[in-house]
Coordinates of C-alpha atoms and ligand atoms in Angstrom, one line a residue:
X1 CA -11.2 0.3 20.8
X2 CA -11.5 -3.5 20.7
X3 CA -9.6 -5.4 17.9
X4 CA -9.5 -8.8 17.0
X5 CA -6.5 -10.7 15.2
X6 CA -6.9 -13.9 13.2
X7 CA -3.4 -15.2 12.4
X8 CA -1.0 -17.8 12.4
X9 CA 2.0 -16.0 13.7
X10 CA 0.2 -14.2 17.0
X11 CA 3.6 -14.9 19.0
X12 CA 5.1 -12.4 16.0
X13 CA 2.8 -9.8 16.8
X14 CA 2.4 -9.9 20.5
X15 CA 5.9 -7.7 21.8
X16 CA 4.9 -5.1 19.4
X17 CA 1.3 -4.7 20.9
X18 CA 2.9 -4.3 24.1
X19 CA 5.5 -2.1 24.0
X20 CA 5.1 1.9 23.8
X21 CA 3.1 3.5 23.0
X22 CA 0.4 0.6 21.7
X23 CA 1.3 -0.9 24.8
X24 CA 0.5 2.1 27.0
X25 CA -3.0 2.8 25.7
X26 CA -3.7 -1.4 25.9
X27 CA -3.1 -1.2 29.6
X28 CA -4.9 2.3 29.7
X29 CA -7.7 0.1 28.5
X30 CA -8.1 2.6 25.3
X31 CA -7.0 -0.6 22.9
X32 CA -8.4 -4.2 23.6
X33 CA -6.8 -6.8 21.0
X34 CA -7.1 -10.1 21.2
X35 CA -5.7 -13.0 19.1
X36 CA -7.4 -16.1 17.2
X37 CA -4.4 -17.8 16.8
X38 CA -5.6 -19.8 13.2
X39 CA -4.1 -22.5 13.7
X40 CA -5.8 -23.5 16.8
X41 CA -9.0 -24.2 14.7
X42 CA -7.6 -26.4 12.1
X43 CA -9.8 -29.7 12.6
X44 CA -7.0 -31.6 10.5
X45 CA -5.2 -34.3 12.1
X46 CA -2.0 -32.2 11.5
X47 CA -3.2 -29.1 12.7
X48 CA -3.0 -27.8 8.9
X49 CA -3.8 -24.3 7.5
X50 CA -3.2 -24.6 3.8
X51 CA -3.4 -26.8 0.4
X52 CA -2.5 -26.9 -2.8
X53 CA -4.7 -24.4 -5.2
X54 CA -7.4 -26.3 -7.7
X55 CA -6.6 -25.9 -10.4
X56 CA -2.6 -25.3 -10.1
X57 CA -0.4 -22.2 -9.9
X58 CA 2.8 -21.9 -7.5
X59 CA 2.4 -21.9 -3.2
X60 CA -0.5 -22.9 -1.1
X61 CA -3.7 -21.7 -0.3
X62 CA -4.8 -21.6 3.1
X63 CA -8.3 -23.1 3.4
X64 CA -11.6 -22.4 4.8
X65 CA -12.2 -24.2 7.8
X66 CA -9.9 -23.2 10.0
X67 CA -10.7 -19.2 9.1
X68 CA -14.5 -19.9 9.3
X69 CA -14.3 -21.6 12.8
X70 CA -11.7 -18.8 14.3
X71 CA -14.2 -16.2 12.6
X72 CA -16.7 -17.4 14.5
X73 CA -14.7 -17.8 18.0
X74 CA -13.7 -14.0 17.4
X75 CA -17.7 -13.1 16.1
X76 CA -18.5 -13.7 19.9
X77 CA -16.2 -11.0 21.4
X78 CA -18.3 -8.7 19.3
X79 CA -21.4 -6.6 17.6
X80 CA -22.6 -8.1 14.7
X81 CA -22.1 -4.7 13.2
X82 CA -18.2 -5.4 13.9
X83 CA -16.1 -4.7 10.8
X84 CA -14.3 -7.4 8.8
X85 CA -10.6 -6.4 7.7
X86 CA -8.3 -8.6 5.2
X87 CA -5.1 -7.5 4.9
X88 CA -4.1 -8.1 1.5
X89 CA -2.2 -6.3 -1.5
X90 CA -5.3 -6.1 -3.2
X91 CA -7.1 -4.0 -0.8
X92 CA -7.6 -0.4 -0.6
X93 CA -5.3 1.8 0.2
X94 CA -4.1 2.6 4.1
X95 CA -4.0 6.7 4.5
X96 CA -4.3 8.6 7.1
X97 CA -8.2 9.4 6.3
X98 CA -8.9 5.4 6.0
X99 CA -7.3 5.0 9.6
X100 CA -9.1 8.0 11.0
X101 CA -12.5 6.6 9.9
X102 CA -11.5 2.9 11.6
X103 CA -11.2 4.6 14.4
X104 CA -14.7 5.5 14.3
X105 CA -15.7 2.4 14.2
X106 CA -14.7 1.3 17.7
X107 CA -14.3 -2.7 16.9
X108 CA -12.4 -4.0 14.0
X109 CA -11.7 -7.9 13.1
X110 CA -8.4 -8.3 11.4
X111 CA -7.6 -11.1 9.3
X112 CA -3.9 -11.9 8.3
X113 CA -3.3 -14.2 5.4
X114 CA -0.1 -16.3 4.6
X115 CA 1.2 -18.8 2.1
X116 CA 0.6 -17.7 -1.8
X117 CA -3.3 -16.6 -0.6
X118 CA -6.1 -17.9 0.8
X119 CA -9.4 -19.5 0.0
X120 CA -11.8 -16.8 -2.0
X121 CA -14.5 -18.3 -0.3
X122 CA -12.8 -16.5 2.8
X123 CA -13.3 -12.8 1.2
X124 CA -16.5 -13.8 -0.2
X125 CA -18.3 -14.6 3.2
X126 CA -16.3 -13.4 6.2
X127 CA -15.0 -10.3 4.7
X128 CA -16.1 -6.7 4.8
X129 CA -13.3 -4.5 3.7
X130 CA -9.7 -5.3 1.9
X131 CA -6.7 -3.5 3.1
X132 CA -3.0 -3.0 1.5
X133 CA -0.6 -1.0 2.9
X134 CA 1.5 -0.4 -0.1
X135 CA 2.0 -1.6 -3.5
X136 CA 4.7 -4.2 -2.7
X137 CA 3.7 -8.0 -1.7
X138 CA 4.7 -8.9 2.0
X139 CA 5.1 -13.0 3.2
X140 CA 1.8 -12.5 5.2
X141 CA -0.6 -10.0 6.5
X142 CA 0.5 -9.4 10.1
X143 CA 3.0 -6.8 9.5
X144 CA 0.3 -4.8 7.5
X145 CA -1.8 -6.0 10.3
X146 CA 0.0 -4.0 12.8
X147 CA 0.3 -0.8 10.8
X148 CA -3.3 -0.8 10.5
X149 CA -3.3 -1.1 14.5
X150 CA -0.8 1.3 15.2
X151 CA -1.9 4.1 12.2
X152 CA -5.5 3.5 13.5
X153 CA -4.9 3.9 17.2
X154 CA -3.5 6.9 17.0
X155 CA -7.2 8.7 16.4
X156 CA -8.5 7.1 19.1
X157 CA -8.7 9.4 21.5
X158 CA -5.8 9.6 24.5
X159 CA -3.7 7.3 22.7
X160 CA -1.4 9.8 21.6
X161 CA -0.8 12.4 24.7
X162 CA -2.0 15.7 23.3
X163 CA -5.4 16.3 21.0
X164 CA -4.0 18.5 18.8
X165 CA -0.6 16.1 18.0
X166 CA -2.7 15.3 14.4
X167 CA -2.9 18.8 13.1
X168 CA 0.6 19.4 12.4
X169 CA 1.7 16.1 11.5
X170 CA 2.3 14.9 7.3
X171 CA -0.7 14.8 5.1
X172 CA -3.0 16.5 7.7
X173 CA -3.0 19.7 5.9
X174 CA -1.9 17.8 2.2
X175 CA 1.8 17.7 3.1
X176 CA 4.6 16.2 4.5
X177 CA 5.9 17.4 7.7
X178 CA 8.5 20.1 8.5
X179 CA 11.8 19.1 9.8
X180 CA 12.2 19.5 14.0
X181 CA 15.1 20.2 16.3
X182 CA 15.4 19.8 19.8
X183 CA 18.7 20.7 22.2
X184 CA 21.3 21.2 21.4
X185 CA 21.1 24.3 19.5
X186 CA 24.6 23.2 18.4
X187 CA 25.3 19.8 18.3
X188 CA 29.4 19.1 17.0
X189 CA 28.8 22.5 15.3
X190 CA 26.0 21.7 13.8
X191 CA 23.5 24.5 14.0
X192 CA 19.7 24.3 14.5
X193 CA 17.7 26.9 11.9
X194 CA 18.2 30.7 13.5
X195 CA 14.2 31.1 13.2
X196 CA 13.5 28.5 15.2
X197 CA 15.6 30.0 18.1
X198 CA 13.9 33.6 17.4
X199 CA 10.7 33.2 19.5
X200 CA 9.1 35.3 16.8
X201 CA 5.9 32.9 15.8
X202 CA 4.4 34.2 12.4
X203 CA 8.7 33.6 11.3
X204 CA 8.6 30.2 12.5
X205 CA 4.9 29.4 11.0
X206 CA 6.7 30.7 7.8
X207 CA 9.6 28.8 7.9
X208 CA 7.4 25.3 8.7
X209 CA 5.2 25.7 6.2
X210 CA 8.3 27.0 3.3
X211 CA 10.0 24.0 5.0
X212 CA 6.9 21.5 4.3
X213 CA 6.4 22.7 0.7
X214 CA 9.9 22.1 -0.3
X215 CA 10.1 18.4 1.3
X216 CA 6.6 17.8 -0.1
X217 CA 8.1 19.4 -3.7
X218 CA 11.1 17.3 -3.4
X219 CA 9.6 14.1 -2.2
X220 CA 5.8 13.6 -3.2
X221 CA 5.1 16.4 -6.0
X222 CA 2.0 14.0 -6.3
X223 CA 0.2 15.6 -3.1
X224 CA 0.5 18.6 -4.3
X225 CA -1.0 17.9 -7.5
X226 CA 2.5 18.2 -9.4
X227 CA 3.8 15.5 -11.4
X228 CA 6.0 13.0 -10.2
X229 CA 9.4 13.0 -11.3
X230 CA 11.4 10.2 -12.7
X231 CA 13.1 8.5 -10.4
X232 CA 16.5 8.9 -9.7
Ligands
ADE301 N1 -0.2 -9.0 2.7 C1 0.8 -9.2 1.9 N2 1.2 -8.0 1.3 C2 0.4 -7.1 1.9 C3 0.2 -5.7 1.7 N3 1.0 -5.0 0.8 N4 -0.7 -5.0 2.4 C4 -1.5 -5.7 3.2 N5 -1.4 -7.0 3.4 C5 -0.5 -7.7 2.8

């Protein structure tokens, strides 16, 4: 999959995209990503990104020109048809199904914001699709950016080792995963579940799906239809 990263912070984002697993499946040649460091295109005598908003309102706004001519650097490295992400509170949603279907997709453009916002005219032309990863407002895109990367990667296929990894993970079938053990079967007398130890496989399918339902119950009532309870 070939990505593309528009941001002003690619030196914050680099040593994640190379280490693991990301980093395994980039020199596998599975994930492509490149950077269009913003700031690069800035035609301002001081190299600047940003300004202050018409209009007023707290922070700065990061203006057009820079985004338009990096856009169109990153445009070359692929289809037309290419995809236009902005990471952004007010996007949709990331789940699991949104990251499946960007994996489809096989090219992706992702555009990190910063300061307060940037220029609408941005969204307006260069943008296909608004992304949020979570109701909460981080300092700039590229976090988000990278758990868009990383949650999308993992459908592309070889990333992660074994085909079937997806099926037993959280939200696949609606809930959150079951709790796992490895050795020891006592660690400091702590004692892994007896059913997992058993062998017997219908017991242990039990107890991981009893196990799911309860954290799912406990934790997000909401994916199983259930009201949410007040917090504690
Ligand atoms: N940029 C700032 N906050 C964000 C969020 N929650 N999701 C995506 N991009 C963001």
């Amino acid at each position: 999959m070939k990505i593309s990263i528009l941001t002003l912070f690619p030196e914050a984002m680099q040593p994640y995209l190379d280490s693991s697993i990301l980093g395994r499946a980039e020199r596998a040649g599975l994930l492509d990503v490149a950077f269009y460091p913003i700031r690069d295109y800035s035609l301002d005598k001081h190299k600047k990104t940003d300004d202050y908003p018409f209009g007023g309102g707290a922070g700065l706004v990061m203006t057009p020109q820079p985004v338009f001519d990096a856009m169109a650097a990153a445009r070359q490295r692929h289809r037309p048809s290419c995809k236009v992400i902005y990471l952004s509170p007010q996007g949709r949603r990331l789940d699991n199904r949104l990251a499946r279907q960007l994996a489809g997709e096989e090219e992706l453009i992702l555009l990190c914001g910063h300061y307060e916002g940037i220029d609408q005219r941005i969204v307006d032309q260069l943008v296909d699709m608004e992304v949020s990863i979570g109701d909460y407002v981080l300092t700039g895109g590229e976090l988000a950016a990278l758990v868009l990367v990383d949650s999308v990667s993992r459908f592309v296929p070889g990333v992660v080792g074994n085909e079937n990894v997806h099926e037993d993970e959280s939200f696949e079938d609606g809930l959150l995963e079951y709790p796992q053990y490895t050795r020891p079967a006592d660690f400091r007398g702590f004692a892994v579940p007896e059913v997992l130890l058993s062998g017997h496989h219908a017991h242990i399918e039990a107890w991981h799906k009893e196990k799911a339902l309860e954290k799912t119950r406990a934790v997000r009532p909401d994916l199983l239809g259930e009201e949410q309870k007040p917090e504690v």
